[in-house]
Tab-separated table of C-alpha atoms in Angstrom:
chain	number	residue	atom	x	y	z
A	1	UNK	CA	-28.065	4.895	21.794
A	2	UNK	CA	-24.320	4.232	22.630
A	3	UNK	CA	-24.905	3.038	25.797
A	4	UNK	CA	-28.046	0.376	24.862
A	5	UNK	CA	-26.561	-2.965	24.196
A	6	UNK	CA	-27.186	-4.146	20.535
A	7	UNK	CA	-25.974	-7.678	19.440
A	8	UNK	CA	-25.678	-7.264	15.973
A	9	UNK	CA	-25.470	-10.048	12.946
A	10	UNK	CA	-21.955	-10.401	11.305
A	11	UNK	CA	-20.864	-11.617	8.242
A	12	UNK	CA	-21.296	-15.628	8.120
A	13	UNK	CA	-18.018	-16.886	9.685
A	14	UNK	CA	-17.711	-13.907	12.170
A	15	UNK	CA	-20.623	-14.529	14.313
A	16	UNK	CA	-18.922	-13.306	17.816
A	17	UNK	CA	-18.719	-15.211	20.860
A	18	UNK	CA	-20.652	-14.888	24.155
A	19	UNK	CA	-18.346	-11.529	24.670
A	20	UNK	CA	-20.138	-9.746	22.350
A	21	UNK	CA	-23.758	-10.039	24.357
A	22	UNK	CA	-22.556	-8.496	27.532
A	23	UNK	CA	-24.023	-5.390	28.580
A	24	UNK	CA	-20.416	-3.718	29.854
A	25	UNK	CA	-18.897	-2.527	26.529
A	26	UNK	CA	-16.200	-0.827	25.764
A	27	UNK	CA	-16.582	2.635	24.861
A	28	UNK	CA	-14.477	5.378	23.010
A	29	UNK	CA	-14.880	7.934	25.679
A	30	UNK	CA	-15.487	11.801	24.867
A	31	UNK	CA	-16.610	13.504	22.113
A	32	UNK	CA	-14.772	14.012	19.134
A	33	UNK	CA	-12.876	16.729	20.016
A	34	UNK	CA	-11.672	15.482	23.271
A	35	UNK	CA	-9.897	12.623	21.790
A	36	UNK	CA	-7.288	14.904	20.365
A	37	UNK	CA	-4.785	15.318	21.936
A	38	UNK	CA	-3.992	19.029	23.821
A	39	UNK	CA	-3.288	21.387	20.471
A	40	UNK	CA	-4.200	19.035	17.817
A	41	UNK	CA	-7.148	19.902	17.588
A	42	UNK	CA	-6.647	21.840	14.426
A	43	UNK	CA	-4.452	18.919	12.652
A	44	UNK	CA	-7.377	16.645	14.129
A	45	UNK	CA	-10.214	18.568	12.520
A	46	UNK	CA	-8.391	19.274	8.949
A	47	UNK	CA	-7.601	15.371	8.863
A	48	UNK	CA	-11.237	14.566	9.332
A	49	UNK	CA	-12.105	16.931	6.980
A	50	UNK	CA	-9.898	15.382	4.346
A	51	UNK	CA	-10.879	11.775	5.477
A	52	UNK	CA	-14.808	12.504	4.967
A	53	UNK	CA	-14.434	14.526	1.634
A	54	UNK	CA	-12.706	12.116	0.142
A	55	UNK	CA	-14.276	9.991	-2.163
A	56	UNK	CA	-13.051	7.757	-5.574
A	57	UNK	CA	-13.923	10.042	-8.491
A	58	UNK	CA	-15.727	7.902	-11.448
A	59	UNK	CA	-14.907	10.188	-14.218
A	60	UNK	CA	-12.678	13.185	-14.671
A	61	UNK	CA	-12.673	16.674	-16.504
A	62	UNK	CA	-10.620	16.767	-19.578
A	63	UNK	CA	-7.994	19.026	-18.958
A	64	UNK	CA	-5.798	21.657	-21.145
A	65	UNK	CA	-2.298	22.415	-21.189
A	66	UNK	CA	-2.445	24.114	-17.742
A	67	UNK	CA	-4.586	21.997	-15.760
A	68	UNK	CA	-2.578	19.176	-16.933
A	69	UNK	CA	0.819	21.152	-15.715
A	70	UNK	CA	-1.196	21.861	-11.950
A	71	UNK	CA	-2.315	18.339	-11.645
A	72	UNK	CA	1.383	16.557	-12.228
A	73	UNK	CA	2.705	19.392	-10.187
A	74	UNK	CA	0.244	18.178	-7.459
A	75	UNK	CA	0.824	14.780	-8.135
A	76	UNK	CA	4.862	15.082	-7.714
A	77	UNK	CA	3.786	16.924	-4.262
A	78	UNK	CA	1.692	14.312	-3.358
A	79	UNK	CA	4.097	11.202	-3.987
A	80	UNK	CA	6.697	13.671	-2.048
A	81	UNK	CA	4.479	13.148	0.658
A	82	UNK	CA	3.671	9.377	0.016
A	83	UNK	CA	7.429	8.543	0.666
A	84	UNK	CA	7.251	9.692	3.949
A	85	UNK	CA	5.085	6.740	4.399
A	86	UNK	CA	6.460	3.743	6.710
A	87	UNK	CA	8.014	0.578	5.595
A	88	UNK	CA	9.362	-2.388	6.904
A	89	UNK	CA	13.251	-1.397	7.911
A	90	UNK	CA	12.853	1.340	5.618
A	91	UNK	CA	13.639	-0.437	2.389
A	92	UNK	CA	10.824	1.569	0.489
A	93	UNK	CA	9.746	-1.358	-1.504
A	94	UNK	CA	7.749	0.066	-4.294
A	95	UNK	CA	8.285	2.539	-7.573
A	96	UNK	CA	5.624	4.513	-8.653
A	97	UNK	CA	4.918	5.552	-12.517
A	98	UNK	CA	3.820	8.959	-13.334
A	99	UNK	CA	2.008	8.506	-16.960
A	100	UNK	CA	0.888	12.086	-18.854
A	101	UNK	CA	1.934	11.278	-21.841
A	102	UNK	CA	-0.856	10.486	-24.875
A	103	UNK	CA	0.876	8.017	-25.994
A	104	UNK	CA	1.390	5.793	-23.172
A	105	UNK	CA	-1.895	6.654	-21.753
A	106	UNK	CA	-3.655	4.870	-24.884
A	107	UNK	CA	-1.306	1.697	-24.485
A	108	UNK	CA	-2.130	2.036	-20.288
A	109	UNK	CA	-5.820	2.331	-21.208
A	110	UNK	CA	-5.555	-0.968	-23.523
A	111	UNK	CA	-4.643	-2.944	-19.957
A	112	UNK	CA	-7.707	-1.862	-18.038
A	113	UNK	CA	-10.988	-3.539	-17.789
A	114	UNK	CA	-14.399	-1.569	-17.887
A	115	UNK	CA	-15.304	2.436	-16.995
A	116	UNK	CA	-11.496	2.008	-16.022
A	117	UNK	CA	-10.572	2.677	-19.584
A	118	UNK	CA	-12.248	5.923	-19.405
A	119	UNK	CA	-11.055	7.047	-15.922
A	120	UNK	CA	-6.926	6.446	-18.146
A	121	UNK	CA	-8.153	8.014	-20.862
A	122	UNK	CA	-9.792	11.593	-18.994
A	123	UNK	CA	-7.541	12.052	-15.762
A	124	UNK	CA	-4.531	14.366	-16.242
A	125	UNK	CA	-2.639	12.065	-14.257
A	126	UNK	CA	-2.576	8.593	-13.821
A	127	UNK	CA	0.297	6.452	-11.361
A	128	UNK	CA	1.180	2.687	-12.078
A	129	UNK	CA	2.150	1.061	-8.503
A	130	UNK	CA	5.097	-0.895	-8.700
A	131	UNK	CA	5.550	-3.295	-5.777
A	132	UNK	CA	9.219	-4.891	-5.509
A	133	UNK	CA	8.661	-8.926	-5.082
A	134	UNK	CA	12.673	-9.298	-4.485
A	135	UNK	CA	12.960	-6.579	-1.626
A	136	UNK	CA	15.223	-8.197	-0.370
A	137	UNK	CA	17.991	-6.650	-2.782
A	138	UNK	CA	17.088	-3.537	-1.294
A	139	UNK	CA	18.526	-4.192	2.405
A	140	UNK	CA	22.492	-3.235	1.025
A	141	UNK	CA	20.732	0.153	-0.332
A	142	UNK	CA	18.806	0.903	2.747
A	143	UNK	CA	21.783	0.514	4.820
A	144	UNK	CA	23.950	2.423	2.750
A	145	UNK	CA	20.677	5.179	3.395
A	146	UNK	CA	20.490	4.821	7.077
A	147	UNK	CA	24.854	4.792	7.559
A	148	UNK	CA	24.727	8.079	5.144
A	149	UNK	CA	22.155	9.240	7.264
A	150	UNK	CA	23.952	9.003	10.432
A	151	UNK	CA	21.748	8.133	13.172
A	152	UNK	CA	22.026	4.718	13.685
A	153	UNK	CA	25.671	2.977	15.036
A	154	UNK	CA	26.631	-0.027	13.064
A	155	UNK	CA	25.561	-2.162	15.709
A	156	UNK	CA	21.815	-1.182	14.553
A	157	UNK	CA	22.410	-1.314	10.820
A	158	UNK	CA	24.134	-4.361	11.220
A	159	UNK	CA	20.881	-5.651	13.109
A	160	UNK	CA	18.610	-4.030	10.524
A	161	UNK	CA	20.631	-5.902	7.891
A	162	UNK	CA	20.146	-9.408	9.595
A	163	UNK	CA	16.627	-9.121	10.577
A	164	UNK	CA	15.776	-8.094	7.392
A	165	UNK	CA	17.755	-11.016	5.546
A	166	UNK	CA	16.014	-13.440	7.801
A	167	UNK	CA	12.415	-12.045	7.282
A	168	UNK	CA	13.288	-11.569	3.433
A	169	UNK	CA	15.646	-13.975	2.847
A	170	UNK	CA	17.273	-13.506	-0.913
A	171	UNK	CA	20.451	-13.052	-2.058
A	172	UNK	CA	21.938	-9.847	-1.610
A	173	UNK	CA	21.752	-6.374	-3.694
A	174	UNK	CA	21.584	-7.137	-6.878
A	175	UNK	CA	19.862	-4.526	-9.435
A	176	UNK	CA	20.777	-6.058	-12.798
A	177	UNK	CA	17.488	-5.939	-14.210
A	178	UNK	CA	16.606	-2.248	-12.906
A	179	UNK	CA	17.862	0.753	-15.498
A	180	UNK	CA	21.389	2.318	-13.509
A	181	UNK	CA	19.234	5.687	-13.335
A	182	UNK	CA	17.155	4.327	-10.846
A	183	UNK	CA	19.826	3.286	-8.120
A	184	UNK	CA	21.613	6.255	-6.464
A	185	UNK	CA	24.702	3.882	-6.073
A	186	UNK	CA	25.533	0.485	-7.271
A	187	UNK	CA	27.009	-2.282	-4.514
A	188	UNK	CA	30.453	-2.256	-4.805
A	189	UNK	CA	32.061	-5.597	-5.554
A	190	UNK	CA	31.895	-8.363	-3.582
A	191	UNK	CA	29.245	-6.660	-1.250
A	192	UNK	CA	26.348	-9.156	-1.995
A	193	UNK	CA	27.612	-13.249	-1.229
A	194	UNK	CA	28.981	-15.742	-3.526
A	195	UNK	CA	25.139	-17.322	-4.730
A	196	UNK	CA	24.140	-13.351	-5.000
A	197	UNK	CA	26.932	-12.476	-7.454
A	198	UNK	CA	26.389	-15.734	-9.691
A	199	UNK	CA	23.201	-15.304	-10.023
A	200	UNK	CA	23.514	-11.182	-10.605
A	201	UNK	CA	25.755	-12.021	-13.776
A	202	UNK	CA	23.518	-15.141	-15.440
A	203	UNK	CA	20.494	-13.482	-16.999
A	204	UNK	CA	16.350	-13.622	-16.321
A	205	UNK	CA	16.197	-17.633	-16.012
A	206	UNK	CA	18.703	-17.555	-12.998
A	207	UNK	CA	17.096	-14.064	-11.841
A	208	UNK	CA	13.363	-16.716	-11.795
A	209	UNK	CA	15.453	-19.070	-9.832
A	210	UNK	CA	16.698	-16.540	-7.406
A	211	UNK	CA	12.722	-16.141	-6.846
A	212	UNK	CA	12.019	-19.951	-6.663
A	213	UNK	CA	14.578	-20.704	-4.194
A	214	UNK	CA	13.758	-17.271	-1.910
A	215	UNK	CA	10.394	-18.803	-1.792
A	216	UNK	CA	11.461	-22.383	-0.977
A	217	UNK	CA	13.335	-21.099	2.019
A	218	UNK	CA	11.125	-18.541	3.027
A	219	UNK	CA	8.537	-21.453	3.001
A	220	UNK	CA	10.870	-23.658	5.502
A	221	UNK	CA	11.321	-21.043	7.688
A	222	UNK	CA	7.442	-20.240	7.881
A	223	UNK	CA	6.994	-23.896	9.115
A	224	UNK	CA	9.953	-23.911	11.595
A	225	UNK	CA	8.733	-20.712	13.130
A	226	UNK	CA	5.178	-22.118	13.226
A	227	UNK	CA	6.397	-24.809	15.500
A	228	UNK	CA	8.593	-22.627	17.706
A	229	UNK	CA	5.332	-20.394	17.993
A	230	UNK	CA	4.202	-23.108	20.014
A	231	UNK	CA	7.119	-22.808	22.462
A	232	UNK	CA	8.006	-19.131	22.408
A	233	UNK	CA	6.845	-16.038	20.510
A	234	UNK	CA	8.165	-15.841	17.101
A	235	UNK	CA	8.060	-13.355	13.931
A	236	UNK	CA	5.287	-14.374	11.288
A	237	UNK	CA	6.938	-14.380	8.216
A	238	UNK	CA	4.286	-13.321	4.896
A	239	UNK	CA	2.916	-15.856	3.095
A	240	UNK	CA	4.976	-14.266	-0.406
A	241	UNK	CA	7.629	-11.019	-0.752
A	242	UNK	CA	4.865	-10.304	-3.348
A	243	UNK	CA	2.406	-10.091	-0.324
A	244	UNK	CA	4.886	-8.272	1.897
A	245	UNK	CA	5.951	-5.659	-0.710
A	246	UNK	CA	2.034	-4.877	-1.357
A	247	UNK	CA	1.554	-4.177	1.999
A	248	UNK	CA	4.084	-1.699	2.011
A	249	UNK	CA	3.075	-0.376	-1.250
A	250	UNK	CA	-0.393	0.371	0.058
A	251	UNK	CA	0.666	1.768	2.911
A	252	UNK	CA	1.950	4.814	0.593
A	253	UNK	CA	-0.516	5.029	-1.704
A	254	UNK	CA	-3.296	6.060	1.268
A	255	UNK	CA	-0.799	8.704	1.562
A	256	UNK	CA	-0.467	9.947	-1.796
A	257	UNK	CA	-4.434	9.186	-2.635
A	258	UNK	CA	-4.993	12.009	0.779
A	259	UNK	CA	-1.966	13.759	-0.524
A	260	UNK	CA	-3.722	14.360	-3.872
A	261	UNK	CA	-7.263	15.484	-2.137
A	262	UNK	CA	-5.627	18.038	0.004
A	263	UNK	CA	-3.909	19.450	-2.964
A	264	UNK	CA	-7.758	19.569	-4.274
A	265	UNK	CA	-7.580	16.839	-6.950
A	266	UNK	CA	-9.736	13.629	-6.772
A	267	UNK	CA	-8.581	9.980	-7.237
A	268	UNK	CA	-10.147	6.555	-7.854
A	269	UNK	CA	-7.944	3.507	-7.033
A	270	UNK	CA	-8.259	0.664	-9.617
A	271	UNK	CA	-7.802	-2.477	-9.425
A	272	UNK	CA	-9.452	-3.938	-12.587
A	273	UNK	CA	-6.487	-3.868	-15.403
A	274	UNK	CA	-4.312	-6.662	-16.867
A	275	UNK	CA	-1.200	-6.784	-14.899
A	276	UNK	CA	0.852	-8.238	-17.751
A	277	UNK	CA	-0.180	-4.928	-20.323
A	278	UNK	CA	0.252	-2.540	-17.115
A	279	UNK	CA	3.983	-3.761	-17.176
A	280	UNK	CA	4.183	-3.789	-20.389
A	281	UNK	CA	2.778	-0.004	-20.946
A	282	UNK	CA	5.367	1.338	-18.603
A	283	UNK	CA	8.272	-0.816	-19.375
A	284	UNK	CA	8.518	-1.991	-16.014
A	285	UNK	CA	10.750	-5.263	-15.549
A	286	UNK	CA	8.374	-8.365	-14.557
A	287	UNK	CA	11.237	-10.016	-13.062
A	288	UNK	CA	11.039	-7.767	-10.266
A	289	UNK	CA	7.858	-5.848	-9.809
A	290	UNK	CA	3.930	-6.813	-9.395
A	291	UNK	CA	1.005	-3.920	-9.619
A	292	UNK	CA	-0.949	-4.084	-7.093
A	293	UNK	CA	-3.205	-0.886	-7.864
A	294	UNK	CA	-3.213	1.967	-10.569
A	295	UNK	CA	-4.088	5.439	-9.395
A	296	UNK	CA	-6.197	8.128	-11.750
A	297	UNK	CA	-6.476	11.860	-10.447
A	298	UNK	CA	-7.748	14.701	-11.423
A	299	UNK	CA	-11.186	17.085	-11.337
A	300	UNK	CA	-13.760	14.845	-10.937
A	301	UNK	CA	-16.471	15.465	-13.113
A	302	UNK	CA	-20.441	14.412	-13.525
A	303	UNK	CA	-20.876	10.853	-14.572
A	304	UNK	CA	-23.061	10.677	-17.250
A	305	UNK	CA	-26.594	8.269	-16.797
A	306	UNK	CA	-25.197	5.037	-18.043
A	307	UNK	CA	-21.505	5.336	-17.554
A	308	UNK	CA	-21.293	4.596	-13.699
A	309	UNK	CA	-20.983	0.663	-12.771
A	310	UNK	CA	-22.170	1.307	-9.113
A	311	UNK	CA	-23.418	5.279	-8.638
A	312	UNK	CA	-22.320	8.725	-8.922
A	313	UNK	CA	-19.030	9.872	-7.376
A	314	UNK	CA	-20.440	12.572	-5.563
A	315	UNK	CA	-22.467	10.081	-2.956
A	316	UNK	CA	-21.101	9.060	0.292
A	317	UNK	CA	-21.065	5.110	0.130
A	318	UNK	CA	-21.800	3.198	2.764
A	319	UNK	CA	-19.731	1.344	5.814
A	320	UNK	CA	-20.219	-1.309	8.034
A	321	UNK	CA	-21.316	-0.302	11.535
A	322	UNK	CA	-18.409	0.802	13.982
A	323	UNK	CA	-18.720	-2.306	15.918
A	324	UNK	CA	-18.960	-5.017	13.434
A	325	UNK	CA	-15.270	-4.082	12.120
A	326	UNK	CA	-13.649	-2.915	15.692
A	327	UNK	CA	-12.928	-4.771	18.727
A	328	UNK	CA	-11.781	-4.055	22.097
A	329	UNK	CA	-9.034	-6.341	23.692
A	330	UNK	CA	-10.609	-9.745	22.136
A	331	UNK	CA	-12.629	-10.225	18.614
A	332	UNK	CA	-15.242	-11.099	20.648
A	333	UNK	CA	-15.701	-7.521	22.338
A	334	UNK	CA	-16.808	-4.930	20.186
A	335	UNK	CA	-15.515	-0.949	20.600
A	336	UNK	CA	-18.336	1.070	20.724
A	337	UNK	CA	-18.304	4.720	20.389
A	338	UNK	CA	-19.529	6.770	22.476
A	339	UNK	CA	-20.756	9.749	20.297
A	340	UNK	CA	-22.125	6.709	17.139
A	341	UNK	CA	-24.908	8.799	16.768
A	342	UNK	CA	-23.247	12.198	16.019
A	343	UNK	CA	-20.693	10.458	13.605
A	344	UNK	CA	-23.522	8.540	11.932
């Protein structure tokens, strides 16, 4: 039961400490109703609903000329939705690629590995993620955004500005090597700093060394702040912009993935394609973007004996128990629920 202490066995390496064997746990109180809060319990149930249902389709229905006009429409609704997503000081550091088209499909299909050539080939609709590894030539934009906007002073977008050139680093806005549909409005000249406009005017071997050198300082200051961490609390800077801008990314494509099943398509996320071919298929620059995940939706269909690499879509797949993957105040306290059994 909830309340019986278990000590369960983790994953080598996250054995927990003497924490975990004491008998007073803590516990998500109530049932599951009571943790909404007062009238969400509607929004609460529909989300769990959507949550449970959800599951990554393995094939797809072939679709005509209809279904495949419902499922973009969905799809546009759903990456509506996706952009409401958060992001680090709102710089929106992804694109996303809507492919339909035959054509394109077959060359998309030619950069994934295994059953995920099929899953191209069937769904209706299939979205290339496009993380930005220079975000930091969006911070000019996303000021431009939040000043339009009109609810911050420039006192906070000049702060938004700086601590997002110092997390970042880079060189200012440059978009040279995105196409001029894609960017609502150019930086006016002389917006972006002396190295920024050099480099924006010199071509892809200068646009690499914009990259090297963001990563040389972005390294230094990693190390510096390590140190200070030791003194004071200070910002963790990521490891790459390619590993900060997927983080983002992902954080909108939960969104669009639970977009698209509440719209009553299904989705599987894949992450077995060639990157270089991906980029290639779409005509997406490589000098600024990474894929960190492609997107198929559509009616998910019957897999066929055979066809499935792991089982049929239609089965729920397992997790890990509740308290092997969340802790309560230290990693070596589990969170236990209180109504396990019931959600089990």
């Amino acid at each position: 039961t909830a309340q019986s202490v278990h000590v369960r066995q983790r994953a080598p390496g996250l054995t927990r400490g003497p924490a975990h064997q004491t008998a007073s746990r803590a516990k998500c109180e109530g049932g599951r109703m009571a943790a909404a809060r007062p009238g969400a319990g509607a929004a609460a149930e529909a989300f769990r609903a959507l949550v449970q249902v959800r599951r990554s389709a393995r094939a797809f229905q072939r679709e005509d000329a209809a279904g495949l006009a419902a499922a973009k429409a969905a799809a546009c609704e759903a990456l509506a939705l996706a952009q409401r997503s958060p992001s680090g000081w709102n710089l929106q550091p992804y694109r996303a690629v809507l492919v339909q088209d035959s054509h394109v499909k077959g060359q998309l299909a030619h950069a994934m590995v295994g059953g995920n050539i099929r899953r191209v080939l069937e769904a209706p609709v299939t979205v290339v993620w496009l993380a930005d590894v220079k975000p930091w030539r969006l911070i000019e934009d996303a000021v431009r955004l939040e000043r339009q906007n009109g609810a911050m002073s420039e006192i906070q977008l000049a702060a938004l500005a700086s601590d997002a050139r110092f997390m970042l680093g880079g060189f200012g806005g440059d978009h040279s090597d995105l196409p001029s549909s894609s960017v609502a409005q150019q930086p006016k000249p002389g917006s972006s700093n002396v190295v920024g406009e050099f480099l924006k005017h010199r071509g892809p071997d200068f646009s690499a060394a914009e990259g090297a050198a963001n990563a040389v300082e972005q390294s230094l200051k990693r190390s510096l702040l390590s140190l200070l961490s030791e003194v004071t609390q200070a910002p963790t800077i990521n490891a790459s912009a390619e590993a900060w801008a997927f983080k983002n990314t992902m954080l909108a494509v939960q969104s669009y993935l639970l977009g698209m099943e509440a719209l009553g398509f299904q989705s599987c996320p894949m992450e077995g394609f060639d990157a270089r071919r991906a980029m290639k298929a779409i005509s997406a620059p490589a000098s600024r973007f990474s894929v960190p995940i492609v997107t198929s939706s559509g009616v998910a269909a019957d897999v066929k004996p055979g066809e499935a690499e792991y089982e049929s879509s239609q089965s729920l797949r397992p997790r890990f128990d509740f308290e092997d993957v969340f802790c309560q105040d230290s990693f070596d306290f589990p969170l236990v629920r209180q109504d396990r059994d019931a959600a089990d």
